[in-house]
Each structure stands twice: as C-alpha cells, then as structure tokens.
Amino acid sequence: MIAYHFAIPLLLAADPGSTGGLAQLVFFFAPLFAIWYFLVLRPQSTQRKKLQAMLGSLKTGDRVVTSGGIYGTILGFRDGTTVQLQIAPQVKVDVARSAITGVATEEAEDASKQDSGAKGKK
C-alpha cells in the first residue's frame, strides 16, 4: 500500500509533459540520503577511524583480543602487518594486525572467564 502510494507520483513525475519532475525526484530522495548518511555512513566512518587509531597506538605489552576471540599479550611487531602474540606460557602466534579488534580490559577478561566457567559446569 505504501509502495503504491509513493510509486504513482514517481511514475507521474517521469511524464515528459509534466514540469518539475526532477525537483520532485530530488525532493523525495534527498531526505532518504540524509537519513542513510546519518544512520549508516557516518557512524561507520567514525568507528573505522577509532579502530585505525587503536591499531596505530598498539605497543609491546598490550593485552589485546582478536576477531576470533583470542586474548593475548603483544610481544612484538613484524613488517608492520603482523603482530606476535603470547596467548599462554610458551605459546606464541603470529596474527595480522587487522585481526586485532580491541585492547582487552580487566573487566572483559574476567567476564569471559566467568562465562567459560559457567559453560563448563553445565
């Protein structure tokens, strides 16, 4: 019903004999684009900038979490795109810098340990 209500004026606006068809089309799509920009594009851009800033500020000794959910401590950096993590004593893995999703906090690690403990008891 709603699509039909909006489709008829758009079809009539495409009539070559009518005047102001382009103005009606712009008047209809400009608010939609503005809504799309403020709800999707702008937050996504700011999130991407925050992630890039966080990845740029990583240093040796930081406790991080990867996109796979693995917590580790940064031991070093290799060729700018690879990070060496220690995930357990005597266990070191190389991961892509882009796989790091955040710097781990004490509260997040405690919560994940409690969740895994609760799952193991079931």
Short mmCIF file of C-alpha atoms in Angstrom, two decimals, residues 46-60 62-67 74 77 83 96-104:
data_model
loop_
_atom_site.label_atom_id
_atom_site.label_comp_id
_atom_site.label_asym_id
_atom_site.label_seq_id
_atom_site.Cartn_x
_atom_site.Cartn_y
_atom_site.Cartn_z
CA THR A 46 33.88 7.19 12.89
CA GLN A 47 34.14 3.54 14.01
CA ARG A 48 36.71 2.84 11.28
CA LYS A 49 38.76 5.90 12.35
CA LYS A 50 38.70 4.77 16.00
CA LEU A 51 39.86 1.28 15.03
CA GLN A 52 42.69 2.66 12.88
CA ALA A 53 43.79 4.93 15.74
CA MET A 54 43.73 1.99 18.17
CA LEU A 55 45.75 -0.21 15.79
CA GLY A 56 48.26 2.60 15.30
CA SER A 57 48.75 3.07 19.04
CA LEU A 58 49.43 -0.60 19.89
CA LYS A 59 52.67 -1.27 21.73
CA THR A 60 54.56 -4.21 23.16
CA ASP A 62 49.39 -4.51 25.49
CA ARG A 63 46.75 -7.14 26.23
CA VAL A 64 44.53 -7.45 23.14
CA VAL A 65 41.66 -9.53 21.81
CA THR A 66 41.49 -10.78 18.22
CA SER A 67 38.48 -11.11 15.95
CA ILE A 74 51.78 -8.35 22.26
CA PHE A 77 55.68 -6.47 15.54
CA VAL A 83 51.82 -8.98 15.39
CA ALA A 96 47.52 -9.99 11.24
CA ARG A 97 47.38 -6.56 12.79
CA SER A 98 43.93 -6.10 11.25
CA ALA A 99 42.67 -9.15 13.20
CA ILE A 100 43.04 -7.26 16.47
CA THR A 101 39.67 -5.83 17.41
CA GLY A 102 40.45 -4.17 20.70
CA VAL A 103 42.60 -3.72 23.73
CA ALA A 104 41.42 -6.07 26.45
#
